[in-house]
Coordinates of N, CA and C in Angstrom, one line a residue:
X574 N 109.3 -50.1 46.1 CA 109.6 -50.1 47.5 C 108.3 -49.7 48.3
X575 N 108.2 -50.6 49.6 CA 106.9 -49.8 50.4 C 107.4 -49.4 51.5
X576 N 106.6 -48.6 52.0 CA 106.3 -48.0 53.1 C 105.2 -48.4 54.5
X577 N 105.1 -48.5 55.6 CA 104.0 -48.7 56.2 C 104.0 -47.9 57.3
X578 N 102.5 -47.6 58.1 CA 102.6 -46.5 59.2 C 101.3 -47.2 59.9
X579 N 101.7 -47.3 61.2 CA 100.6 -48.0 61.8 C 100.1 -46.9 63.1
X580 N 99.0 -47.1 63.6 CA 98.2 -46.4 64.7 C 97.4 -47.2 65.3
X581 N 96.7 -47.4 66.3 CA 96.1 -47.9 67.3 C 95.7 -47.0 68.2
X582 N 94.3 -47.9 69.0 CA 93.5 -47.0 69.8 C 92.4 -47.9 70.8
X583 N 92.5 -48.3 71.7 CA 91.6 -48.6 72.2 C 90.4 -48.0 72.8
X584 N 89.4 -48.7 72.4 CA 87.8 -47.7 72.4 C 86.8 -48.2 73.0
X585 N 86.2 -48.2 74.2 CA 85.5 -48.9 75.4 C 84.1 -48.9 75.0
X586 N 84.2 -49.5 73.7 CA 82.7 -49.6 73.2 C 82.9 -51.3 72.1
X587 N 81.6 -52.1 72.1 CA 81.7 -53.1 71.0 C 82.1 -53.2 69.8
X588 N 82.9 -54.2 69.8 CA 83.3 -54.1 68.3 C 81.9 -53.5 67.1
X589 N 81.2 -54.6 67.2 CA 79.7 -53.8 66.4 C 80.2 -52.2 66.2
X590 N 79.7 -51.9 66.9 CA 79.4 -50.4 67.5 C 80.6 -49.3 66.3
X591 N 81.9 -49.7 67.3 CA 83.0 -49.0 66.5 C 83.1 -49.3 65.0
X592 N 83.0 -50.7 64.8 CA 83.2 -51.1 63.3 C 82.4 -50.3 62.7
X593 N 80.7 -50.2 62.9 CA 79.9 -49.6 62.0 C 80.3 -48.0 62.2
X594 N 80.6 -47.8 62.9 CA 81.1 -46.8 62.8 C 82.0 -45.5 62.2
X595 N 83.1 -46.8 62.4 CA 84.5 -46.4 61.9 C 84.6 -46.6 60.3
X596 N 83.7 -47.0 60.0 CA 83.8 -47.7 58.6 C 82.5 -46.9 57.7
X597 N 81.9 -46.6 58.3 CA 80.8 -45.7 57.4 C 81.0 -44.8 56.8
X598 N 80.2 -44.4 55.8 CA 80.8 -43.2 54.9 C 80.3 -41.8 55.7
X599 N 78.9 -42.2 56.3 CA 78.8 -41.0 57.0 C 79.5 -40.4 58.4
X600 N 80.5 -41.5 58.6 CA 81.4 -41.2 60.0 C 82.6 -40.8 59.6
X601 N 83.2 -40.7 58.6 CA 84.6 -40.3 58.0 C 84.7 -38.9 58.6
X602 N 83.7 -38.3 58.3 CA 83.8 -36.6 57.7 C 83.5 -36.1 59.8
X603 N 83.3 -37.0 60.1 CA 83.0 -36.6 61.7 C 84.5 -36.9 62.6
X604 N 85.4 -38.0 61.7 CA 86.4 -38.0 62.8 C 87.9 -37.9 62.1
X605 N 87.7 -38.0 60.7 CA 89.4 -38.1 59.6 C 89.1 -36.6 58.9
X606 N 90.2 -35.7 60.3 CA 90.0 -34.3 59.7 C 91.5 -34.0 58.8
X607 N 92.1 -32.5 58.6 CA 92.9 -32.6 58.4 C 94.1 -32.7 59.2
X608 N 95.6 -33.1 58.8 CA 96.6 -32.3 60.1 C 97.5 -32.1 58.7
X609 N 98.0 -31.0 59.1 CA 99.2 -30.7 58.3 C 99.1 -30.6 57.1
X610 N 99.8 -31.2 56.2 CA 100.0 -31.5 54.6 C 99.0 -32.3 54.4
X611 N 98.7 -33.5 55.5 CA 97.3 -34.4 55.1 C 96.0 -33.9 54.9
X612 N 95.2 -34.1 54.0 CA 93.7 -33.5 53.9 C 92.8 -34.7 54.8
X613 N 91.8 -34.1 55.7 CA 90.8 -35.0 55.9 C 89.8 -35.5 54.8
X614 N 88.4 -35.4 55.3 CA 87.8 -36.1 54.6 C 86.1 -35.2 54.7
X615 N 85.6 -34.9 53.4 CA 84.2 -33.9 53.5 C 83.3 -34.8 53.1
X616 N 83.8 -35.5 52.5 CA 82.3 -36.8 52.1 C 83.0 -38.0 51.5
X617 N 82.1 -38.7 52.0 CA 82.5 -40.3 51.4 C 81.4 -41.0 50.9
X618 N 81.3 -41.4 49.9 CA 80.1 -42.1 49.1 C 80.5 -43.3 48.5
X619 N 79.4 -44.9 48.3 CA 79.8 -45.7 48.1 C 79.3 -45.2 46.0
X620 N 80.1 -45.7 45.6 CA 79.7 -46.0 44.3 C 78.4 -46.4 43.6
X621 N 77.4 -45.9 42.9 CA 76.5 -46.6 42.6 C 75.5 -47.4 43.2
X622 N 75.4 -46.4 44.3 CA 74.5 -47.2 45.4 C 75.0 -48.6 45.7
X623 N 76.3 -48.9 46.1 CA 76.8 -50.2 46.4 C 76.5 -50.4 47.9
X624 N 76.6 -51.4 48.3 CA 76.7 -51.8 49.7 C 78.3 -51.9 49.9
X625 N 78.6 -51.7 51.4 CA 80.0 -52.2 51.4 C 80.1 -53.6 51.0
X626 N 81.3 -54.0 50.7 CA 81.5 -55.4 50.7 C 83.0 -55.3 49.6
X627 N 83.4 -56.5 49.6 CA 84.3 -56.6 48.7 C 84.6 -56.9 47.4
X628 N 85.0 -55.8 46.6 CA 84.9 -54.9 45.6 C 84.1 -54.0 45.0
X629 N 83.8 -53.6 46.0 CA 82.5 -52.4 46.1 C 83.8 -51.2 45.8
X630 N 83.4 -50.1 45.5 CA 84.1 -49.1 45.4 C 83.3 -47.7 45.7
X631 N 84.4 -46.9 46.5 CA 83.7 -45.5 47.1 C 84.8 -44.7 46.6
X632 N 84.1 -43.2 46.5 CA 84.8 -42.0 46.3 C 85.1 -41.1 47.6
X633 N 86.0 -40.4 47.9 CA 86.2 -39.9 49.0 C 86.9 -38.2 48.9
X634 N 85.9 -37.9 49.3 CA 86.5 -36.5 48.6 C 87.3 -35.3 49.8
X635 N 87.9 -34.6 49.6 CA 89.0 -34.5 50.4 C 88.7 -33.1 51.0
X636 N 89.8 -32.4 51.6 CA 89.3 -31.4 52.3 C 90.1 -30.6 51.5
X637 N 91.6 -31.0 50.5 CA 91.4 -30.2 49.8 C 91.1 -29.8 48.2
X638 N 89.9 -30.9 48.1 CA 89.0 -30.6 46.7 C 89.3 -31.6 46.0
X639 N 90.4 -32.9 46.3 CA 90.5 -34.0 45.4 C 89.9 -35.0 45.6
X640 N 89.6 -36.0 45.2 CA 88.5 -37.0 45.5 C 89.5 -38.7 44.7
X641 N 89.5 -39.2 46.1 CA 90.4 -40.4 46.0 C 89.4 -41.7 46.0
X642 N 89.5 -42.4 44.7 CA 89.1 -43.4 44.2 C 89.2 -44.8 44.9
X643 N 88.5 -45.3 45.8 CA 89.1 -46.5 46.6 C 88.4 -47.9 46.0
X644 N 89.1 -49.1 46.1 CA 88.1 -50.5 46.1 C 88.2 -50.9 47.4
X645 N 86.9 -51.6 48.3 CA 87.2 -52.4 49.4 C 87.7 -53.6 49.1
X646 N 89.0 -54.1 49.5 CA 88.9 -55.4 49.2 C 88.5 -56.5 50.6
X647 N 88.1 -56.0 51.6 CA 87.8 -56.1 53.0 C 86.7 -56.1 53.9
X648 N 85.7 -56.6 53.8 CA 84.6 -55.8 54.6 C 83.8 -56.9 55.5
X649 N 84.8 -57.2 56.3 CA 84.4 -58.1 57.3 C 83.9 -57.9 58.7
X650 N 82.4 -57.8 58.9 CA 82.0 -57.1 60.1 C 82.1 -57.6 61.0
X651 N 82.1 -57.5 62.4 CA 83.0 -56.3 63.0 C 84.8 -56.7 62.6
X652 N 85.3 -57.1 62.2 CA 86.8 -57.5 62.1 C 87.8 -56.9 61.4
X653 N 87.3 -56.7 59.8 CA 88.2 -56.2 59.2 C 87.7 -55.2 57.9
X654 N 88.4 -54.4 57.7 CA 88.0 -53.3 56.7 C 89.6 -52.7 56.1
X655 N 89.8 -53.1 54.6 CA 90.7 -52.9 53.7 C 90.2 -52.6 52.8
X656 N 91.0 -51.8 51.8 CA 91.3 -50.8 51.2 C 92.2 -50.4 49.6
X657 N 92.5 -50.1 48.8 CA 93.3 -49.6 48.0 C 92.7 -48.5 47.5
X658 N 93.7 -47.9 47.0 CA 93.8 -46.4 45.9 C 93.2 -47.1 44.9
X659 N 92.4 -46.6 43.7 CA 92.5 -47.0 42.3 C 93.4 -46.4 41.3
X660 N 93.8 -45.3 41.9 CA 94.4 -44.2 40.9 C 95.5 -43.6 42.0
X661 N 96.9 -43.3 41.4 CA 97.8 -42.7 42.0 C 97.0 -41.3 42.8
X662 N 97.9 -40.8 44.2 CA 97.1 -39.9 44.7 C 97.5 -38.2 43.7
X663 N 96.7 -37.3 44.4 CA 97.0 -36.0 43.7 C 98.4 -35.5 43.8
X664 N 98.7 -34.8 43.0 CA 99.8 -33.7 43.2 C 99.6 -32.8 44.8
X665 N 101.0 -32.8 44.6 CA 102.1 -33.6 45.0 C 102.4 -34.7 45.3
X666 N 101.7 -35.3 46.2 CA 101.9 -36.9 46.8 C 102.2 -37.4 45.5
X667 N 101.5 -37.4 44.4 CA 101.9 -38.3 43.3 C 103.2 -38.5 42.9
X668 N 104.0 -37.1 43.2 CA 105.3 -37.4 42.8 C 106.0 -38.5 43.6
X669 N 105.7 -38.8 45.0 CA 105.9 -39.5 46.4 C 105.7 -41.2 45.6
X670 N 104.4 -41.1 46.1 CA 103.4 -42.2 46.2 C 102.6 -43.0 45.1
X671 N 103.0 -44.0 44.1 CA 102.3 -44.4 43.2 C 100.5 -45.3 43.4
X672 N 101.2 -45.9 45.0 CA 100.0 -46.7 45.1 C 99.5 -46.4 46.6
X673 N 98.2 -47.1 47.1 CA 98.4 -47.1 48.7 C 97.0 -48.1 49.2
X674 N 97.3 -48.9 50.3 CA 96.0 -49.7 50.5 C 96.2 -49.6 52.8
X675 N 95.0 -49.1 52.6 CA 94.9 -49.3 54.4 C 94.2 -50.1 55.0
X676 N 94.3 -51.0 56.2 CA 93.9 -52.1 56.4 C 94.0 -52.1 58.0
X677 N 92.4 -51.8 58.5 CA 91.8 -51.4 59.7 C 91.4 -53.1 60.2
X678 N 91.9 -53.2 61.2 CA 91.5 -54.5 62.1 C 91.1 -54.0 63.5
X679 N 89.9 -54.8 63.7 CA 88.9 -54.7 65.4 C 89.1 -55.5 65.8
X680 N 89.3 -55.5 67.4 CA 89.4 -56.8 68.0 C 89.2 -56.6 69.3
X681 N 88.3 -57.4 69.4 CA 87.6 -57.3 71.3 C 88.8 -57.3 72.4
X682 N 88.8 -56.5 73.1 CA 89.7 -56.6 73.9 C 89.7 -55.9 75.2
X683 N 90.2 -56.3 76.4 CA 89.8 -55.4 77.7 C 88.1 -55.0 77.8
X684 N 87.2 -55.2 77.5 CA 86.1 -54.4 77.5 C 85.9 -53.5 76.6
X685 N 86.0 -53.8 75.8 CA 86.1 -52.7 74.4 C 86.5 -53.4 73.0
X686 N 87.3 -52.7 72.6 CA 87.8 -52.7 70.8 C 88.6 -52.4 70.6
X687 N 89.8 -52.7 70.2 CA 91.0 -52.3 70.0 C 91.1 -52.1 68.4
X688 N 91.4 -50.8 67.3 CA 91.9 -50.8 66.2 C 93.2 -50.8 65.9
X689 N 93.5 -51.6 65.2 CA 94.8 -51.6 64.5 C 95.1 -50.5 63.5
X690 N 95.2 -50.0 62.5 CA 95.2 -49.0 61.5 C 96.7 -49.3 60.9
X691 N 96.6 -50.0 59.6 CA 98.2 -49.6 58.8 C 97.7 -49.7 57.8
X692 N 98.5 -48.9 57.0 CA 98.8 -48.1 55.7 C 99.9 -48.3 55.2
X693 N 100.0 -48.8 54.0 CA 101.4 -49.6 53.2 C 101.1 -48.8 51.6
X694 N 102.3 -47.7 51.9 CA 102.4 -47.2 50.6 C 103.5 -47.3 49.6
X695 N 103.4 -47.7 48.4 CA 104.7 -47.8 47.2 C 104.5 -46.5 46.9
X696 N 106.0 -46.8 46.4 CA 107.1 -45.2 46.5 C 106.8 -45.5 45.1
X697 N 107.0 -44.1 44.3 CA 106.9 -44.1 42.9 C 108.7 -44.5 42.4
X698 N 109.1 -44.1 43.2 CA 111.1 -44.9 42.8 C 111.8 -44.8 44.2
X699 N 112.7 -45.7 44.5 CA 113.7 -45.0 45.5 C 114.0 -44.1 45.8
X700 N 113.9 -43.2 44.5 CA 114.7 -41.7 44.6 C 114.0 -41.1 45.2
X701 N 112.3 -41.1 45.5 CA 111.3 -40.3 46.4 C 111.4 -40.8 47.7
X702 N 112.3 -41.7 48.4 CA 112.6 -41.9 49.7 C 112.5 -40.7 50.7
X703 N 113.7 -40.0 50.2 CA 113.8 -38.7 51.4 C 112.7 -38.1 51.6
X704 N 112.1 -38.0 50.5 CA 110.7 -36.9 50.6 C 109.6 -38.0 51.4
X705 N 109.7 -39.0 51.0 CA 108.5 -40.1 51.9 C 109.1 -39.8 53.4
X706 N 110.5 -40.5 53.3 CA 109.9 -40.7 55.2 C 109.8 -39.5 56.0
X707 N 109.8 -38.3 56.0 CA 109.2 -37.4 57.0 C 107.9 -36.8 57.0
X708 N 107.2 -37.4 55.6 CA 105.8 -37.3 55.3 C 105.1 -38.4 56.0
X709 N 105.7 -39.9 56.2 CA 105.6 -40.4 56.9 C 105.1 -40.5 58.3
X710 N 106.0 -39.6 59.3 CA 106.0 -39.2 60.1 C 104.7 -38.5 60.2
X711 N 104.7 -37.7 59.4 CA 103.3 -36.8 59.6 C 101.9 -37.3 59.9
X712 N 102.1 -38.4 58.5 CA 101.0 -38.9 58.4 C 101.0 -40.3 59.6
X713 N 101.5 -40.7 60.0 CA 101.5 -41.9 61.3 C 100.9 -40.8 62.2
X714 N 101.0 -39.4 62.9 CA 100.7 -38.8 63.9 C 99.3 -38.6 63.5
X715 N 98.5 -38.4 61.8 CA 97.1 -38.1 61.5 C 96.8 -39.3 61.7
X716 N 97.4 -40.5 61.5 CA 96.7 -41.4 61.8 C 95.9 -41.6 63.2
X717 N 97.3 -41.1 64.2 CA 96.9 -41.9 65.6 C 95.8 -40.1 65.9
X718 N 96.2 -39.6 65.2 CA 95.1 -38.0 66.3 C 93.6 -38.5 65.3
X719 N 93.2 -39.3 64.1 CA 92.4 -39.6 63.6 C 91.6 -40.7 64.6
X720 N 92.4 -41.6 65.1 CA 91.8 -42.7 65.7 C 91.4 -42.6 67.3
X721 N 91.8 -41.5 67.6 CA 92.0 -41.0 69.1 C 90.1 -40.4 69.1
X722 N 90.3 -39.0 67.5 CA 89.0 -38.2 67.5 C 87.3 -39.3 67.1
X723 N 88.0 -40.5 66.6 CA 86.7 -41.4 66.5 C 86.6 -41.7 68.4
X724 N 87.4 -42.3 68.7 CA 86.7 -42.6 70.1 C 86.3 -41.5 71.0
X725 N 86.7 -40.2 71.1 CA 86.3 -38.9 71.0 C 85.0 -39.1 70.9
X726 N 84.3 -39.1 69.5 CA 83.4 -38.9 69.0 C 82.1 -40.3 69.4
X727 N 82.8 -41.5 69.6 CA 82.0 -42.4 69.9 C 81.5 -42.2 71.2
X728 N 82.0 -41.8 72.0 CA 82.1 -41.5 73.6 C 81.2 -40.6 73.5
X729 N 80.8 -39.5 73.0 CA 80.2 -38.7 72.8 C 78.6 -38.7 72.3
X730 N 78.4 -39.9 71.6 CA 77.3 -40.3 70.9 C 76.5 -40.9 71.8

């Protein structure tokens, strides 16, 4: 069974601009902090000196001490940037969440850039339902306070 949680944000700067931005390993740790049960993000590194691109893979290490294994399957500049887990997430979530892939779309709009942001996660069984959807919740609100602190931070730069 999946799950999905979406966010959005419009951001009065060029697609360019936000994409490289939003998507860089050195801009993670400046705007995907923590909230709640969710961990942000202390460093993101691509693999092996890879370039982005698709099936490049990065490590993303967390705020609190785990480090989540990603492949891009996505890296369309300025337009689209996807995602998957390689490896179920840490304890706890693991008992939740077997898999997870997020899938960031830009799109010119009003004088600016509009991000999309959704996240589609498989349950590890039905029976982890109750525990998913109000973690859900949580994590849809880190989403949008995540996407809010990049244009924050872009505005700022």
């Amino acid at each position: 069974m999946k799950l999905t949680a979406r966010a959005s944000v419009q951001i009065p700067e060029s697609a360019d601009r936000v994409f490289d931005f939003a998507t860089s390993c050195e801009g993670f740790p400046r705007f995907i902090w923590a909230f709640g049960p969710i961990p942000g993000i202390t460093r993101a590194e691509m693999i092996g000196g890879q370039s982005p691109k698709a099936g490049a893979e990065r490590h993303i290490h967390m705020t609190d001490g785990n480090v989540v294994e990603e492949e891009l399957l996505t890296y369309d500049r300025p337009s689209r940037h996807r995602y998957r887990w390689l490896k179920p997430p840490a304890f706890p979530f693991s008992l939740i969440f077997c898999a997870a892939e997020g899938d960031w779309r830009f799109t010119t709009a009003n004088g600016g850039t509009r991000i999309d942001w959704d996240y589609s996660f498989e349950l590890t069984s039905i029976f982890s339902l109750p525990l998913a959807a109000p973690l859900l919740l949580v994590f849809r609100r880190w989403m949008q306070r995540t996407l809010l602190r990049a244009r924050t931070v872009l505005a700022a730069d």
